[in-house]
Short mmCIF file of C-alpha atoms in Angstrom, two decimals:
data_model
loop_
_atom_site.label_atom_id
_atom_site.label_comp_id
_atom_site.label_asym_id
_atom_site.label_seq_id
_atom_site.Cartn_x
_atom_site.Cartn_y
_atom_site.Cartn_z
CA MET A 11 -3.69 -29.29 26.71
CA GLY A 12 -4.78 -25.73 26.63
CA ALA A 13 -8.28 -27.03 26.07
CA LYS A 14 -9.66 -24.71 28.70
CA ALA A 15 -8.15 -21.58 27.25
CA PRO A 16 -10.40 -20.33 24.45
CA LYS A 17 -8.63 -19.39 21.28
CA ALA A 18 -9.74 -17.04 18.61
CA THR A 19 -8.89 -17.52 14.94
CA TYR A 20 -6.68 -15.02 13.19
CA VAL A 21 -7.03 -14.97 9.39
CA TYR A 22 -4.12 -13.90 7.15
CA CYS A 23 -5.56 -14.52 3.75
CA ALA A 24 -7.61 -16.79 1.56
CA VAL A 25 -5.70 -18.79 -1.01
CA GLN A 26 -7.07 -20.39 -4.12
CA ALA A 27 -5.06 -23.22 -5.54
CA LEU A 28 -5.57 -26.50 -7.34
CA ARG A 29 -3.87 -28.38 -4.56
CA LYS A 30 -3.67 -27.77 -0.84
CA PRO A 31 -1.08 -25.01 -0.39
CA SER A 32 2.11 -25.77 1.50
CA LEU A 33 2.79 -23.84 4.69
CA GLY A 34 6.51 -24.49 4.38
CA ARG A 35 7.36 -21.19 2.75
CA ALA A 36 5.43 -19.03 5.16
CA PRO A 37 7.52 -17.08 7.69
CA SER A 38 6.25 -16.69 11.23
CA GLY A 39 3.41 -14.31 11.85
CA PRO A 40 2.83 -11.51 14.34
CA PRO A 41 4.27 -12.20 17.82
CA GLY A 42 1.93 -14.19 20.04
CA LEU A 43 0.01 -15.99 17.32
CA GLY A 44 0.11 -19.76 17.00
CA ALA A 45 1.52 -21.76 14.12
CA HIS A 46 -0.07 -21.35 10.71
CA ARG A 47 -2.91 -23.68 9.87
CA LEU A 48 -5.07 -24.19 6.80
CA LEU A 49 -8.84 -24.30 6.88
CA ASP A 50 -10.49 -25.93 3.89
CA ALA A 51 -13.25 -23.62 2.68
CA GLY A 52 -14.15 -25.94 -0.18
CA HIS A 53 -13.82 -25.77 -3.97
CA GLY A 54 -10.09 -25.08 -3.92
CA LEU A 55 -10.17 -22.29 -1.39
CA TRP A 56 -8.17 -22.33 1.82
CA LEU A 57 -7.90 -19.92 4.70
CA VAL A 58 -4.48 -19.37 6.18
CA VAL A 59 -5.14 -18.92 9.89
CA ALA A 60 -3.49 -19.09 13.30
CA ASP A 61 -4.68 -19.38 16.88
CA ALA A 62 -4.94 -16.00 18.56
CA PRO A 63 -4.73 -16.18 22.36
CA PRO A 64 -7.38 -13.71 23.57
CA ALA A 65 -5.05 -12.42 26.26
CA ARG A 66 -2.94 -10.85 23.53
CA PHE A 67 -5.44 -10.38 20.76
CA ASP A 68 -8.63 -9.17 22.34
CA GLU A 69 -10.11 -5.88 21.28
CA ALA A 70 -8.74 -3.79 24.14
CA THR A 71 -5.19 -5.12 23.78
CA ILE A 72 -5.17 -4.47 20.06
CA GLN A 73 -6.61 -0.99 20.53
CA ARG A 74 -3.80 -0.20 22.94
CA GLY A 75 -1.30 -1.74 20.56
CA LEU A 76 -2.35 0.55 17.75
CA HIS A 77 -0.61 3.38 19.52
CA ASP A 78 2.63 1.45 19.85
CA LEU A 79 4.21 1.79 16.45
CA LYS A 80 6.94 -0.71 17.20
CA TRP A 81 4.46 -3.46 17.96
CA LEU A 82 2.11 -2.42 15.19
CA SER A 83 4.96 -2.44 12.68
CA ARG A 84 6.13 -5.88 13.72
CA CYS A 85 2.61 -7.21 13.31
CA ALA A 86 2.10 -5.46 9.97
CA VAL A 87 5.37 -6.62 8.45
CA ALA A 88 4.87 -10.18 9.71
CA HIS A 89 1.28 -10.28 8.44
CA GLU A 90 2.32 -8.99 5.05
CA ALA A 91 5.21 -11.46 4.85
CA VAL A 92 2.87 -14.38 5.49
CA VAL A 93 0.41 -13.17 2.84
CA GLU A 94 3.29 -12.53 0.47
CA SER A 95 4.51 -16.12 0.80
CA PHE A 96 1.34 -17.36 -0.93
CA VAL A 97 1.46 -15.16 -3.99
CA ARG A 98 2.47 -18.02 -6.23
CA ALA A 99 -0.92 -19.57 -5.71
CA ARG A 100 -3.57 -19.03 -8.37
CA ALA A 101 -4.99 -16.23 -6.27
CA VAL A 102 -4.44 -14.81 -2.84
CA VAL A 103 -6.95 -12.60 -1.09
CA PRO A 104 -5.20 -10.68 1.67
CA MET A 105 -7.09 -9.91 4.83
CA LYS A 106 -6.71 -6.72 6.73
CA LEU A 107 -4.37 -6.76 9.71
CA PHE A 108 -6.09 -8.18 12.83
CA THR A 109 -8.92 -9.98 11.09
CA ILE A 110 -9.98 -12.22 13.97
CA PHE A 111 -12.92 -14.56 14.55
CA GLU A 112 -14.16 -16.33 17.63
CA SER A 113 -13.44 -19.72 16.13
CA ASP A 114 -12.50 -21.58 12.95
CA SER A 115 -16.12 -22.35 12.25
CA ARG A 116 -17.11 -18.70 12.57
CA ALA A 117 -14.39 -17.73 10.09
CA LEU A 118 -15.53 -20.43 7.66
CA ALA A 119 -19.15 -19.39 8.06
CA GLU A 120 -18.25 -15.82 7.17
CA ILE A 121 -16.36 -17.02 4.10
CA ALA A 122 -19.35 -19.10 3.04
CA ARG A 123 -21.63 -16.11 3.50
CA GLN A 124 -19.46 -13.96 1.24
CA ARG A 125 -18.42 -16.69 -1.14
CA ARG A 126 -20.04 -15.33 -4.26
CA GLN A 127 -18.40 -11.93 -3.88
CA LEU A 128 -15.14 -13.57 -2.93
CA ASP A 129 -15.16 -15.76 -6.02
CA ARG A 130 -15.70 -12.70 -8.18
CA SER A 131 -12.76 -10.99 -6.54
CA ILE A 132 -10.60 -14.07 -6.99
CA GLN A 133 -11.40 -14.25 -10.65
CA HIS A 134 -10.50 -10.60 -10.98
CA VAL A 135 -7.12 -10.75 -9.24
CA ALA A 136 -6.02 -14.24 -10.31
CA GLY A 137 -2.47 -14.19 -11.59
CA GLY A 138 -2.16 -10.46 -10.94
CA ARG A 139 0.27 -8.55 -8.80
CA GLU A 140 -0.12 -5.04 -7.56
CA PHE A 141 2.30 -2.17 -8.12
CA GLY A 142 2.02 1.18 -6.42
CA VAL A 143 3.14 4.30 -8.27
CA ARG A 144 3.46 7.78 -6.84
CA ILE A 145 4.61 10.80 -8.74
CA ARG A 146 5.37 14.04 -7.00
CA ALA A 147 7.03 17.30 -7.76
CA VAL A 148 10.36 17.39 -6.00
CA PRO A 149 11.42 20.84 -4.92
CA ASP A 150 14.67 21.22 -6.77
CA PRO A 151 16.87 24.23 -6.28
CA VAL A 152 18.59 23.64 -9.62
CA THR A 153 15.47 23.91 -11.73
CA ARG A 154 13.99 26.68 -9.65
CA PRO A 155 14.12 30.02 -11.47
CA SER A 156 17.39 31.60 -10.52
CA ARG A 157 17.41 34.78 -8.56
CA PRO A 158 19.01 37.70 -10.34
CA ARG A 159 22.49 38.36 -9.03
CA ARG A 160 22.20 42.10 -9.39
CA LYS A 161 20.45 43.92 -6.69
CA ILE A 162 16.96 44.80 -7.82
CA GLU A 163 16.73 48.55 -7.86
CA THR A 164 13.07 49.38 -8.05
CA GLY A 165 9.94 48.02 -6.51
CA ALA A 166 8.46 47.54 -9.98
CA SER A 167 11.28 45.36 -11.26
CA TYR A 168 11.19 43.37 -8.05
CA LEU A 169 7.50 42.66 -8.53
CA ALA A 170 8.03 41.80 -12.20
CA ALA A 171 10.78 39.33 -11.30
CA LYS A 172 8.56 37.81 -8.67
CA LYS A 173 5.66 37.45 -11.08
CA GLN A 174 7.90 35.81 -13.64
CA ALA A 175 9.11 33.29 -11.11
CA ARG A 176 5.53 32.53 -10.15
CA ASP A 177 4.45 32.10 -13.78
CA THR A 178 7.35 29.78 -14.47
CA THR A 179 6.39 27.61 -11.52
CA ARG A 180 2.77 27.53 -12.63
CA GLU A 181 3.65 26.60 -16.20
CA ARG A 182 5.91 23.87 -14.97
CA ALA A 183 3.11 22.49 -12.81
CA GLU A 184 0.70 22.53 -15.76
CA ARG A 185 3.17 20.77 -18.03
CA GLY A 186 3.87 18.30 -15.27
CA ARG A 187 0.19 17.52 -14.79
CA ALA A 188 -0.21 16.78 -18.49
CA ARG A 189 2.85 14.53 -18.50
CA VAL A 190 1.66 12.69 -15.43
CA GLU A 191 -1.74 12.09 -17.03
CA ARG A 192 -0.03 10.64 -20.10
CA ALA A 193 2.16 8.46 -17.89
CA PHE A 194 -0.89 7.24 -15.98
CA THR A 195 -2.68 6.33 -19.20
CA ALA A 196 0.38 4.47 -20.48
CA LEU A 197 0.76 2.44 -17.28
CA ALA A 198 -2.97 1.78 -17.12
CA GLY A 199 -2.68 0.36 -20.63
CA LEU A 200 -0.38 -2.35 -19.29
CA SER A 201 -2.68 -3.15 -16.39
CA VAL A 202 -5.80 -5.21 -15.85
CA ASP A 203 -7.21 -2.72 -13.38
CA VAL A 204 -6.29 0.54 -11.74
CA ARG A 205 -7.13 2.29 -8.49
CA ARG A 206 -6.30 5.92 -8.37
CA HIS A 207 -6.27 7.35 -4.87
CA PRO A 208 -7.71 10.79 -4.35
CA PRO A 209 -5.30 13.50 -3.27
CA PRO A 210 -4.71 13.52 0.48
CA PRO A 211 -6.51 15.96 2.74
CA GLY A 212 -4.80 19.30 2.56
CA GLY A 213 -4.80 19.18 -1.21
CA ALA A 214 -2.23 18.17 -3.76
CA GLN A 215 -0.84 21.65 -3.51
CA SER A 216 0.63 21.12 -0.08
CA THR A 217 2.00 17.66 -0.76
CA ARG A 218 3.05 18.09 -4.39
CA LEU A 219 1.61 14.66 -5.02
CA LEU A 220 0.47 14.41 -8.62
CA LEU A 221 -0.32 10.73 -8.78
CA ASP A 222 -0.98 8.02 -6.23
CA ALA A 223 -2.26 4.88 -7.89
CA ALA A 224 -2.26 1.11 -7.67
CA PHE A 225 -2.02 -1.02 -10.80
CA LEU A 226 -3.04 -4.65 -11.12
CA VAL A 227 -0.70 -6.27 -13.60
CA ARG A 228 -0.86 -9.82 -14.97
CA ASN A 229 2.29 -11.64 -15.56
CA PRO A 230 3.20 -11.30 -19.20
CA ALA A 231 2.89 -7.52 -18.83
CA ALA A 232 4.72 -7.25 -15.50
CA ALA A 233 8.18 -6.96 -17.03
CA ARG A 234 6.99 -4.31 -19.46
CA PHE A 235 5.32 -2.49 -16.61
CA ARG A 236 8.56 -2.36 -14.63
CA THR A 237 10.49 -1.19 -17.66
CA ALA A 238 7.90 1.49 -18.29
CA THR A 239 8.12 2.80 -14.71
CA ARG A 240 11.91 2.93 -14.88
CA GLN A 241 11.79 4.81 -18.15
CA LEU A 242 9.21 7.14 -16.68
CA ALA A 243 11.37 7.80 -13.65
CA ARG A 244 14.29 8.71 -15.91
CA ASP A 245 12.17 10.93 -18.16
CA LEU A 246 10.54 12.83 -15.33
CA ARG A 247 13.54 13.23 -13.08
CA GLY A 248 15.06 15.93 -15.24
CA ASP A 249 11.89 17.94 -14.96
CA GLY A 250 11.84 17.74 -11.21
CA TYR A 251 9.39 14.90 -10.67
CA GLY A 252 10.08 11.94 -8.47
CA VAL A 253 8.58 8.58 -9.40
CA GLU A 254 8.23 6.07 -6.62
CA VAL A 255 7.30 2.49 -7.38
CA THR A 256 6.51 -0.18 -4.82
CA GLY A 257 5.68 -3.80 -5.35
CA PRO A 258 4.91 -6.32 -6.49
CA TRP A 259 2.35 -6.63 -3.72
CA PRO A 260 -0.45 -9.10 -3.22
CA PRO A 261 -3.52 -7.44 -4.70
CA TYR A 262 -4.52 -5.49 -1.60
CA ASN A 263 -6.20 -2.71 -3.54
CA PHE A 264 -8.22 -4.90 -5.82
CA ILE A 265 -10.41 -6.95 -3.52
CA ASP A 266 -13.90 -5.55 -3.31
CA SER A 267 -15.68 -6.05 -0.10
CA MET B 11 9.94 5.11 17.61
CA GLY B 12 7.48 7.65 16.27
CA PHE B 13 5.69 7.60 12.95
CA ALA B 14 8.06 10.20 11.60
CA GLU B 15 11.07 7.91 11.95
CA ALA B 16 9.41 4.88 10.42
CA ASP B 17 11.07 3.95 7.19
CA VAL B 18 9.46 4.31 3.83
CA SER B 19 8.79 0.68 3.04
CA LEU B 20 7.35 0.19 6.50
CA LEU B 21 4.86 2.97 5.93
CA ASP B 22 3.81 1.33 2.71
CA VAL B 23 3.32 -2.01 4.43
CA LEU B 24 1.21 -0.38 7.13
CA ASP B 25 -0.75 1.47 4.53
CA HIS B 26 -1.53 -1.76 2.72
CA VAL B 27 -2.37 -4.02 5.62
CA LEU B 28 -4.43 -1.50 7.55
CA ASN B 29 -6.34 0.03 4.75
CA GLN B 30 -6.82 -2.60 2.10
CA GLY B 31 -7.64 -6.18 1.50
CA ILE B 32 -10.89 -6.37 3.33
CA VAL B 33 -13.29 -9.04 2.32
CA LEU B 34 -14.05 -10.38 5.73
CA SER B 35 -14.72 -8.28 8.66
CA GLY B 36 -13.52 -10.11 11.70
CA GLU B 37 -15.60 -10.37 14.82
CA ILE B 38 -13.01 -8.66 16.91
CA THR B 39 -13.05 -5.45 15.02
CA LEU B 40 -10.97 -2.42 15.56
CA GLY B 41 -12.76 0.80 16.18
CA VAL B 42 -13.08 2.39 12.79
CA ALA B 43 -12.07 5.71 14.28
CA ASP B 44 -8.82 4.25 15.59
CA VAL B 45 -7.80 2.82 12.28
CA ASP B 46 -8.87 5.95 10.47
CA LEU B 47 -6.78 8.05 12.79
CA ILE B 48 -3.71 5.96 12.18
CA HIS B 49 -4.42 5.84 8.53
CA LEU B 50 -4.64 9.60 8.27
CA ARG B 51 -1.32 9.99 10.00
CA LEU B 52 0.19 7.44 7.63
CA LEU B 53 -1.32 9.07 4.62
CA ALA B 54 0.14 12.40 5.56
CA LEU B 55 3.57 10.82 5.78
CA VAL B 56 3.23 8.65 2.72
CA CYS B 57 2.17 11.64 0.71
CA SER B 58 4.47 14.24 2.16
CA ALA B 59 6.94 15.89 -0.12
CA ASP B 60 9.74 15.40 2.39
CA ARG B 61 9.43 11.72 1.95
CA ALA B 62 10.41 11.89 -1.68
CA LEU B 63 13.58 13.61 -0.63
CA SER B 64 14.44 11.34 2.25
CA SER B 65 13.86 8.22 0.18
CA GLY B 66 15.82 9.68 -2.69
CA ALA B 67 12.72 9.16 -4.87
CA VAL B 68 14.17 5.83 -5.85
CA PRO B 69 13.28 4.96 -9.39
CA GLY B 70 12.60 1.34 -10.14
CA VAL B 71 10.98 -1.16 -7.89
CA ILE B 72 11.23 -1.33 -4.15
CA PRO B 73 10.23 -4.73 -2.87
CA PRO B 74 7.53 -4.54 -0.20
CA ARG B 75 9.86 -6.20 2.22
CA ARG B 76 13.56 -6.79 2.07
CA ARG B 77 14.25 -10.19 0.70
CA PRO B 78 17.18 -12.09 2.10
#
């Protein structure tokens, strides 16, 4: 049944494991996709895939869907949840959302073509989980230089007060930058690999983002890494810096294509 | 729902699955411009200072998705 309807192959991730992975843990994927299946790519590598009915997953439909955040979010969260369910394997290589091939054999052929690179990536990320860390200056009225209560009488004293406020802010930013660099170095020391994202367009100035980085951490160090980020968050909070940690993620940032 | 109302962990998930983890490029590929456009909008939100305030700049670890 359904033999006439062509089906494309949606790929969630590649999983390396000594034994064939179980699909039992995996939650359901993006709406409209078929049940999860495994494709044996040989030498302990499996692709986690699903049938993608072209009516719902052709290029035009997906392009339209990109503008519908509700749909896009459901797909993204479901995709990530499926990938996430395989993280206990020796290595999981997440695919980008909407990685779709014409058929199983086309997906396998592509894997075979990139196998050498893929194996290098697998070796690199094996046993590692990714943590994201962002540090930003939080505008904080308490630590902001207080405005003099008295009415400023002269233009000169007004300008002097303004300059002092500006200098204080600048010094704080300089100190902050140095502290953030030290924090980055400390966290990097607990990691196997690091990806530091460049400041967003518009400049760090406008976003107050001092650090946006992903850390690949292997298990014995993971607990220490978490402790270090918590300590960091406590230390920096008093100085008006927010530390945001996400993860552990599958190693999205550490697969080289 | 607009991007602005999307919650913090959702933005992070989108950021990860749209931008990263590319070894294969599928045959049905999204226009690079489309993804870039979305990604820029996400990036602006992910990096915005307001976000730190709205999320309470939670120290510690936020799981990528809420576990039951």
